[in-house]
Coordinates of C-alpha atoms in Angstrom, one line a residue:
X1 CA 29.9 -20.5 0.4
X2 CA 31.7 -24.1 2.1
X3 CA 30.6 -27.4 0.6
X4 CA 29.4 -29.4 3.2
X5 CA 27.5 -33.5 3.0
X6 CA 24.8 -33.8 0.5
X7 CA 21.5 -33.6 2.7
X8 CA 18.1 -33.5 1.2
X9 CA 15.7 -30.9 4.4
X10 CA 12.6 -31.8 5.2
X11 CA 9.9 -29.5 3.2
X12 CA 8.6 -26.4 4.9
X13 CA 5.7 -27.6 6.0
X14 CA 6.9 -30.2 8.2
X15 CA 5.9 -33.5 6.1
X16 CA 8.7 -35.8 5.1
X17 CA 9.9 -34.9 1.4
X18 CA 10.7 -38.4 0.3
X19 CA 7.0 -39.4 1.1
X20 CA 5.7 -36.7 -1.0
X21 CA 4.9 -37.3 -4.7
X22 CA 3.4 -35.2 -7.0
X23 CA 0.4 -37.2 -8.8
X24 CA 0.9 -37.9 -12.4
X25 CA -1.7 -36.8 -14.7
X26 CA -4.0 -39.8 -15.5
X27 CA -3.7 -41.4 -19.4
X28 CA -7.8 -40.3 -20.8
X29 CA -8.2 -42.7 -23.5
X30 CA -9.2 -40.7 -26.7
X31 CA -13.3 -41.1 -27.9
X32 CA -13.6 -43.5 -30.8
X33 CA -14.8 -41.9 -33.9
X34 CA -17.0 -43.5 -36.8
X35 CA -15.1 -43.7 -40.0
X36 CA -18.2 -42.4 -41.4
X37 CA -17.8 -39.5 -39.2
X38 CA -16.0 -35.9 -40.1
X39 CA -12.9 -35.4 -38.4
X40 CA -13.3 -32.8 -35.6
X41 CA -11.7 -29.6 -36.0
X42 CA -8.2 -29.3 -34.4
X43 CA -8.4 -27.1 -30.9
X44 CA -7.1 -23.7 -31.4
X45 CA -3.3 -24.1 -29.6
X46 CA -3.3 -22.2 -26.1
X47 CA -1.5 -18.9 -26.1
X48 CA 1.9 -19.1 -25.4
X49 CA 2.7 -18.5 -21.5
X50 CA 6.6 -17.4 -21.4
X51 CA 6.1 -13.9 -21.9
X52 CA 6.5 -13.4 -18.5
X53 CA 8.6 -16.4 -17.6
X54 CA 12.1 -14.9 -17.3
X55 CA 13.8 -18.6 -16.3
X56 CA 12.1 -22.0 -15.4
X57 CA 14.5 -24.7 -14.2
X58 CA 13.8 -28.1 -12.7
X59 CA 16.5 -29.4 -10.2
X60 CA 17.4 -32.4 -9.3
X61 CA 19.9 -33.1 -6.6
X62 CA 20.9 -29.5 -6.9
X63 CA 22.1 -29.7 -10.5
X64 CA 19.7 -28.6 -13.5
X65 CA 17.9 -31.5 -15.5
X66 CA 15.6 -29.2 -17.7
X67 CA 15.2 -26.2 -18.8
X68 CA 11.4 -25.8 -19.5
X69 CA 10.2 -22.8 -22.2
X70 CA 6.5 -22.5 -20.7
X71 CA 4.7 -22.6 -17.6
X72 CA 3.0 -26.1 -18.6
X73 CA 6.3 -27.6 -20.0
X74 CA 7.6 -26.8 -16.8
X75 CA 4.8 -29.1 -14.8
X76 CA 5.4 -31.7 -17.4
X77 CA 9.1 -32.1 -16.1
X78 CA 8.6 -31.8 -12.5
X79 CA 6.3 -34.6 -12.9
X80 CA 8.7 -36.8 -14.3
X81 CA 11.2 -36.3 -11.3
X82 CA 9.2 -37.0 -8.6
X83 CA 12.7 -36.1 -6.3
X84 CA 13.0 -32.6 -8.0
X85 CA 12.3 -29.1 -7.5
X86 CA 11.4 -26.3 -10.0
X87 CA 12.4 -22.9 -9.7
X88 CA 10.0 -20.4 -11.5
X89 CA 10.8 -16.6 -12.0
X90 CA 8.4 -14.5 -13.4
X91 CA 8.2 -10.6 -13.8
X92 CA 4.9 -9.0 -14.1
X93 CA 2.9 -12.2 -14.8
X94 CA -0.7 -12.2 -16.2
X95 CA -3.3 -13.5 -13.9
X96 CA -4.1 -16.7 -16.2
X97 CA -0.1 -17.6 -15.8
X98 CA -1.0 -17.2 -11.7
X99 CA -4.0 -18.7 -11.6
X100 CA -2.3 -21.7 -13.2
X101 CA 0.7 -21.9 -11.1
X102 CA -2.3 -22.0 -8.3
X103 CA -4.0 -24.7 -9.6
X104 CA -1.1 -26.7 -9.7
X105 CA 0.8 -25.9 -6.7
X106 CA -2.1 -25.4 -4.6
X107 CA -1.4 -21.6 -3.8
X108 CA -3.7 -20.5 -1.4
X109 CA -6.1 -17.6 -3.4
X110 CA -5.1 -14.8 -0.3
X111 CA -1.8 -15.5 -1.6
X112 CA -2.2 -15.3 -5.5
X113 CA -4.2 -11.9 -4.7
X114 CA -1.7 -10.4 -3.6
X115 CA 1.2 -11.1 -5.8
X116 CA -1.0 -9.6 -8.7
X117 CA -2.2 -6.4 -7.3
X118 CA 1.8 -5.9 -5.4
X119 CA 2.0 -3.0 -3.3
X120 CA 2.3 -5.2 -0.2
X121 CA 4.3 -4.7 2.9
X122 CA 7.4 -7.3 4.1
X123 CA 5.7 -10.3 5.6
X124 CA 5.7 -13.9 6.1
X125 CA 3.0 -16.1 6.0
X126 CA 2.5 -19.6 5.5
X127 CA -0.6 -21.3 4.1
X128 CA -0.3 -25.2 4.8
X129 CA 2.5 -26.4 2.7
X130 CA 3.6 -23.4 1.1
X131 CA 5.4 -20.3 2.7
X132 CA 4.5 -17.2 0.8
X133 CA 7.9 -14.2 1.3
X134 CA 6.9 -10.1 0.4
X135 CA 10.1 -8.7 0.1
X136 CA 10.7 -4.7 -1.0
X137 CA 14.0 -4.8 -2.6
X138 CA 16.1 -1.5 -3.2
X139 CA 18.6 0.1 -5.3
X140 CA 20.4 3.4 -4.9
X141 CA 20.5 5.7 -8.5
X142 CA 23.5 7.3 -8.7
X143 CA 22.5 9.9 -11.6
X144 CA 18.7 11.0 -9.6
X145 CA 20.6 10.8 -6.2
X146 CA 17.2 8.8 -5.2
X147 CA 16.4 5.3 -3.8
X148 CA 13.9 2.9 -6.3
X149 CA 11.9 0.3 -4.2
X150 CA 10.8 -2.7 -6.2
X151 CA 8.4 -5.6 -4.9
X152 CA 9.2 -9.4 -5.2
X153 CA 6.9 -12.4 -4.1
X154 CA 8.2 -15.5 -2.8
X155 CA 6.3 -18.9 -2.6
X156 CA 7.9 -21.9 -1.3
X157 CA 7.0 -25.5 -1.7
X158 CA 7.9 -29.2 -1.0
X159 CA 9.3 -29.5 -4.4
X160 CA 9.2 -25.6 -5.8
X161 CA 9.9 -21.7 -5.6
X162 CA 8.3 -19.4 -7.6
X163 CA 9.4 -15.9 -7.6
X164 CA 7.1 -13.0 -8.9
X165 CA 8.9 -9.4 -9.2
X166 CA 7.2 -6.6 -9.5
X167 CA 10.1 -4.2 -10.3
X168 CA 14.1 -5.0 -11.7
X169 CA 15.6 -5.6 -8.9
X170 CA 16.9 -7.9 -7.3
X171 CA 18.9 -9.3 -10.2
X172 CA 17.5 -12.8 -9.6
X173 CA 19.6 -14.5 -12.6
X174 CA 22.8 -13.8 -10.4
X175 CA 21.1 -15.5 -7.5
X176 CA 20.5 -18.6 -10.0
X177 CA 23.9 -18.7 -10.9
X178 CA 25.3 -18.3 -7.5
X179 CA 22.9 -21.6 -6.3
X180 CA 23.8 -23.7 -9.6
X181 CA 27.6 -22.7 -8.8
X182 CA 26.9 -24.7 -5.4
X183 CA 24.9 -28.0 -6.2
X184 CA 25.4 -29.2 -2.6
X185 CA 24.2 -26.3 -1.5
X186 CA 20.8 -25.7 -4.0
X187 CA 20.3 -29.5 -3.4
X188 CA 19.3 -28.7 0.1
X189 CA 15.8 -27.7 -1.7
X190 CA 13.6 -24.7 -1.8
X191 CA 14.5 -23.5 1.6
X192 CA 18.4 -22.9 0.2
X193 CA 17.1 -21.0 -2.9
X194 CA 14.8 -18.2 -0.5
X195 CA 18.1 -18.3 1.9
X196 CA 20.4 -17.1 -1.4
X197 CA 17.1 -14.8 -2.3
X198 CA 16.3 -12.8 1.0
X199 CA 20.5 -12.8 1.3
X200 CA 20.7 -10.9 -2.3
X201 CA 17.8 -8.4 -1.1
X202 CA 19.7 -7.9 2.4
X203 CA 22.8 -7.8 0.3
X204 CA 21.2 -5.0 -2.4
X205 CA 20.6 -2.8 0.9
X206 CA 24.0 -1.8 1.1
X207 CA 24.8 0.2 -1.6
X208 CA 21.3 2.0 -0.8
X209 CA 23.1 2.4 2.4
X210 CA 26.2 4.3 1.5
X211 CA 24.4 5.9 -0.8
X212 CA 22.5 7.8 1.4
X213 CA 25.0 8.4 4.1
X214 CA 26.9 10.3 1.3
X215 CA 23.6 12.3 0.7
X216 CA 23.6 12.9 4.6
X217 CA 27.4 14.4 4.3
X218 CA 26.6 16.5 1.3
X219 CA 23.4 17.9 3.0
X220 CA 25.2 18.6 6.3
X221 CA 27.8 20.7 3.9
X222 CA 24.7 22.6 2.1
X223 CA 22.7 23.5 5.7
X224 CA 25.9 25.0 6.9
X225 CA 26.5 26.8 3.3
X226 CA 23.0 28.2 3.6
X227 CA 21.9 26.5 0.6
X228 CA 18.3 27.9 0.2
X229 CA 17.3 24.2 -2.0
X230 CA 18.2 22.2 0.9
X231 CA 15.0 22.3 2.9
X232 CA 13.5 20.3 -0.2
X233 CA 16.0 17.8 -0.4
X234 CA 16.2 16.8 3.4
X235 CA 12.3 16.4 3.0
X236 CA 12.5 14.0 -0.2
X237 CA 15.2 12.2 1.5
X238 CA 12.9 12.1 4.4
X239 CA 10.1 10.3 2.7
X240 CA 13.1 7.6 1.3
X241 CA 13.6 6.8 4.3
X242 CA 9.8 6.0 5.7
X243 CA 9.8 3.6 2.5
X244 CA 13.5 2.6 3.4
X245 CA 12.6 1.6 7.2
X246 CA 9.2 -0.1 5.8
X247 CA 11.6 -2.3 3.8
X248 CA 13.9 -3.1 6.3
X249 CA 11.9 -3.4 9.9
X250 CA 9.5 -6.0 9.0
X251 CA 12.4 -8.6 7.6
X252 CA 14.2 -8.9 11.2
X253 CA 10.7 -9.8 12.4
X254 CA 10.3 -11.9 9.7
X255 CA 14.0 -13.6 9.7
X256 CA 13.6 -14.4 13.5
X257 CA 10.1 -16.1 12.7
X258 CA 12.0 -18.0 10.1
X259 CA 15.0 -19.4 13.0
X260 CA 12.4 -20.0 15.1
X261 CA 10.8 -22.6 12.8
X262 CA 14.2 -24.5 12.3
X263 CA 13.7 -27.4 14.9
X264 CA 10.2 -27.8 13.5
X265 CA 10.7 -27.9 10.1
X266 CA 14.0 -29.8 10.3
X267 CA 16.2 -27.1 8.4
X268 CA 19.6 -28.0 7.9
X269 CA 22.1 -26.8 10.3
X270 CA 24.3 -24.8 7.9
X271 CA 21.5 -23.2 6.6
X272 CA 20.6 -22.3 10.1
X273 CA 23.9 -20.3 10.1
X274 CA 23.4 -19.0 6.7
X275 CA 20.0 -17.6 7.5
X276 CA 21.1 -16.4 11.2
X277 CA 23.8 -14.3 9.1
X278 CA 21.2 -12.6 6.6
X279 CA 19.4 -12.0 9.7
X280 CA 22.3 -10.1 11.7
X281 CA 22.9 -7.7 8.4
X282 CA 19.0 -7.0 8.3
X283 CA 19.4 -5.9 11.7
X284 CA 22.7 -3.6 11.4
X285 CA 21.2 -2.0 7.9
X286 CA 17.7 -1.5 10.0
X287 CA 19.6 0.1 12.6
X288 CA 21.6 1.9 10.1
X289 CA 17.9 3.1 8.9
X290 CA 16.7 4.2 11.9
X291 CA 19.9 6.5 12.6
X292 CA 19.2 8.5 9.5
X293 CA 16.0 9.0 9.8
X294 CA 17.2 10.5 13.3
X295 CA 19.8 12.5 11.8
X296 CA 17.7 13.8 8.9
X297 CA 15.2 14.9 11.7
X298 CA 17.7 16.7 13.5
X299 CA 19.5 18.1 10.5
X300 CA 16.0 19.5 9.3
X301 CA 15.6 21.0 13.1
X302 CA 19.3 22.6 12.3
X303 CA 18.2 23.9 8.7
X304 CA 14.8 25.6 10.5
X305 CA 16.8 27.3 13.6
X306 CA 19.6 28.4 10.9
X307 CA 17.1 29.7 8.5
X308 CA 15.2 31.7 11.4
X309 CA 18.4 32.9 12.8
X310 CA 19.1 34.2 9.0
X311 CA 15.3 35.8 8.8
X312 CA 15.8 37.8 11.9
X313 CA 19.5 39.2 11.1
X314 CA 17.7 40.0 7.5
X315 CA 14.8 41.7 9.9
X316 CA 17.2 43.1 12.2
X317 CA 19.2 44.5 9.3
X318 CA 16.1 45.7 7.6
X319 CA 14.9 47.6 10.5
X320 CA 18.8 49.5 11.0
X321 CA 18.9 50.5 7.4
X322 CA 15.2 51.5 8.2
X323 CA 16.1 53.5 11.5
X324 CA 19.1 55.1 9.5
X325 CA 16.6 56.2 6.8
X326 CA 14.1 57.8 9.4
X327 CA 17.2 59.6 10.9
X328 CA 18.0 61.2 7.8
X329 CA 14.5 61.7 7.1
X330 CA 14.7 64.0 10.6
X331 CA 17.8 66.2 9.6
X332 CA 15.8 66.6 6.2
X333 CA 12.8 67.6 7.2
X334 CA 14.3 69.9 10.2
X335 CA 16.4 71.9 7.7
X336 CA 13.7 72.5 5.4
X337 CA 11.6 73.8 8.4
X338 CA 14.7 76.5 9.4
X339 CA 14.8 77.4 5.5
X340 CA 10.7 77.7 5.0
X341 CA 10.6 80.4 7.8
X342 CA 12.4 83.0 6.1
X343 CA 11.3 82.1 3.0
X344 CA 7.7 82.4 4.1
X345 CA 8.8 86.0 5.9
X346 CA 10.6 87.1 2.7
X347 CA 7.7 85.9 0.2
X348 CA 4.9 87.9 2.4
X349 CA 6.9 91.1 2.3
X350 CA 8.0 90.5 -1.3
X351 CA 4.2 90.7 -2.0
X352 CA 3.8 93.7 -4.0
X353 CA 0.2 95.7 -2.8
X354 CA 0.4 99.5 -2.0
X355 CA -1.4 99.3 1.3
X356 CA 1.1 97.0 3.2
X357 CA 1.5 98.2 6.3
X358 CA 5.0 98.2 7.1
X359 CA 5.7 99.0 3.1
X360 CA 6.9 102.5 4.5
X361 CA 7.9 102.0 7.6
X362 CA 11.8 102.7 8.2
X363 CA 12.7 99.9 10.2
X364 CA 10.6 97.3 8.1
X365 CA 13.6 95.8 6.5
X366 CA 15.8 95.2 9.3
X367 CA 12.7 93.8 11.3
X368 CA 12.1 91.5 8.6
X369 CA 15.5 90.1 8.7
X370 CA 15.5 89.5 12.5
X371 CA 12.4 88.0 12.3
X372 CA 13.4 85.7 9.8
X373 CA 16.4 85.1 12.3
X374 CA 14.9 84.4 15.1
X375 CA 12.3 82.2 13.8
X376 CA 15.5 80.2 12.4
X377 CA 17.1 80.0 15.5
X378 CA 14.3 78.6 17.2
X379 CA 13.4 75.8 14.9
X380 CA 17.2 75.2 14.9
X381 CA 17.2 75.1 19.0
X382 CA 13.8 72.9 19.3
X383 CA 15.0 70.1 16.5
X384 CA 18.0 69.9 18.2
X385 CA 16.7 69.1 21.8
X386 CA 14.7 66.3 20.1
X387 CA 17.9 65.3 18.1
X388 CA 16.2 65.5 15.0
X389 CA 19.5 67.2 14.6

């Protein structure tokens, strides 16, 4: 990023930063204890509060001047640096930790409740001097061919920035290193750090977009190849695109809201350019995601059409096979009936009864043969006219 002259911006609330001072904790004299009185037992030490603290630092003029290990130490260091800024990074903090931050920095209880519960949609809200931002980061998992979403909450105040992550993305340590490498940009205050976080989240969408584009190309090939498992893949990817839309679409309005307050809150001009660039990237990503969802809808329609055509072809082939089988059955049945007639006549005259009418008739044999022939020819003619033979 280009270097620029050092200039401290106005805090997001509109109040002048130079006039804002964090009150120091008043000194309280310890109560006197009579010599004869027993010494009170020392209070149990507070449990360490750094379990969820990924990184905590105090900056002055864009340079790190302290790296406290606990939240309490961070508060103390910030009080000793009236013109400093605290950047506290947390990962799934506990309720006591968030409440201690709320007490120290006067965070609104609704914002703290959202940060505790997570599962929030991207939004931007202002509570007095504090800006509360909810972001949905995403990353593409190549092995599973899935999109993983994570939630990020950011509190931005006159002299502090607090990030609360609920997931592995984005890599805020890289964002912090990038900002520390450019002290002049970081010296612009918490708004500059917020820009860097927004930029990291939006840049994290690019690999996801490319991965989804590859998946859609593969799906199109599978659809026209007739892969039976492609319908499930289309459905699962469509669900991920719905989540992706929920992550990207609100960002467009959020960034436009930030840009609308540039003049009111005295945002640095160079920082305005960077935020506009992030807004352009978000708009482009949101349009790509909308296009992906439309493409998946069309692919699903095409796949349904192809499946229907395939089913119709299979039904037609089955019907044709049944028709051919029926024709064969007709032929077999016709010949069976023709052959059955002489068998019937021969069976009757083959019975060994002494009192049969034609048993001693001289013309009995020729008559039986003629009768067989007449019946067989008659049946043949009948079946032939009906196209059974």
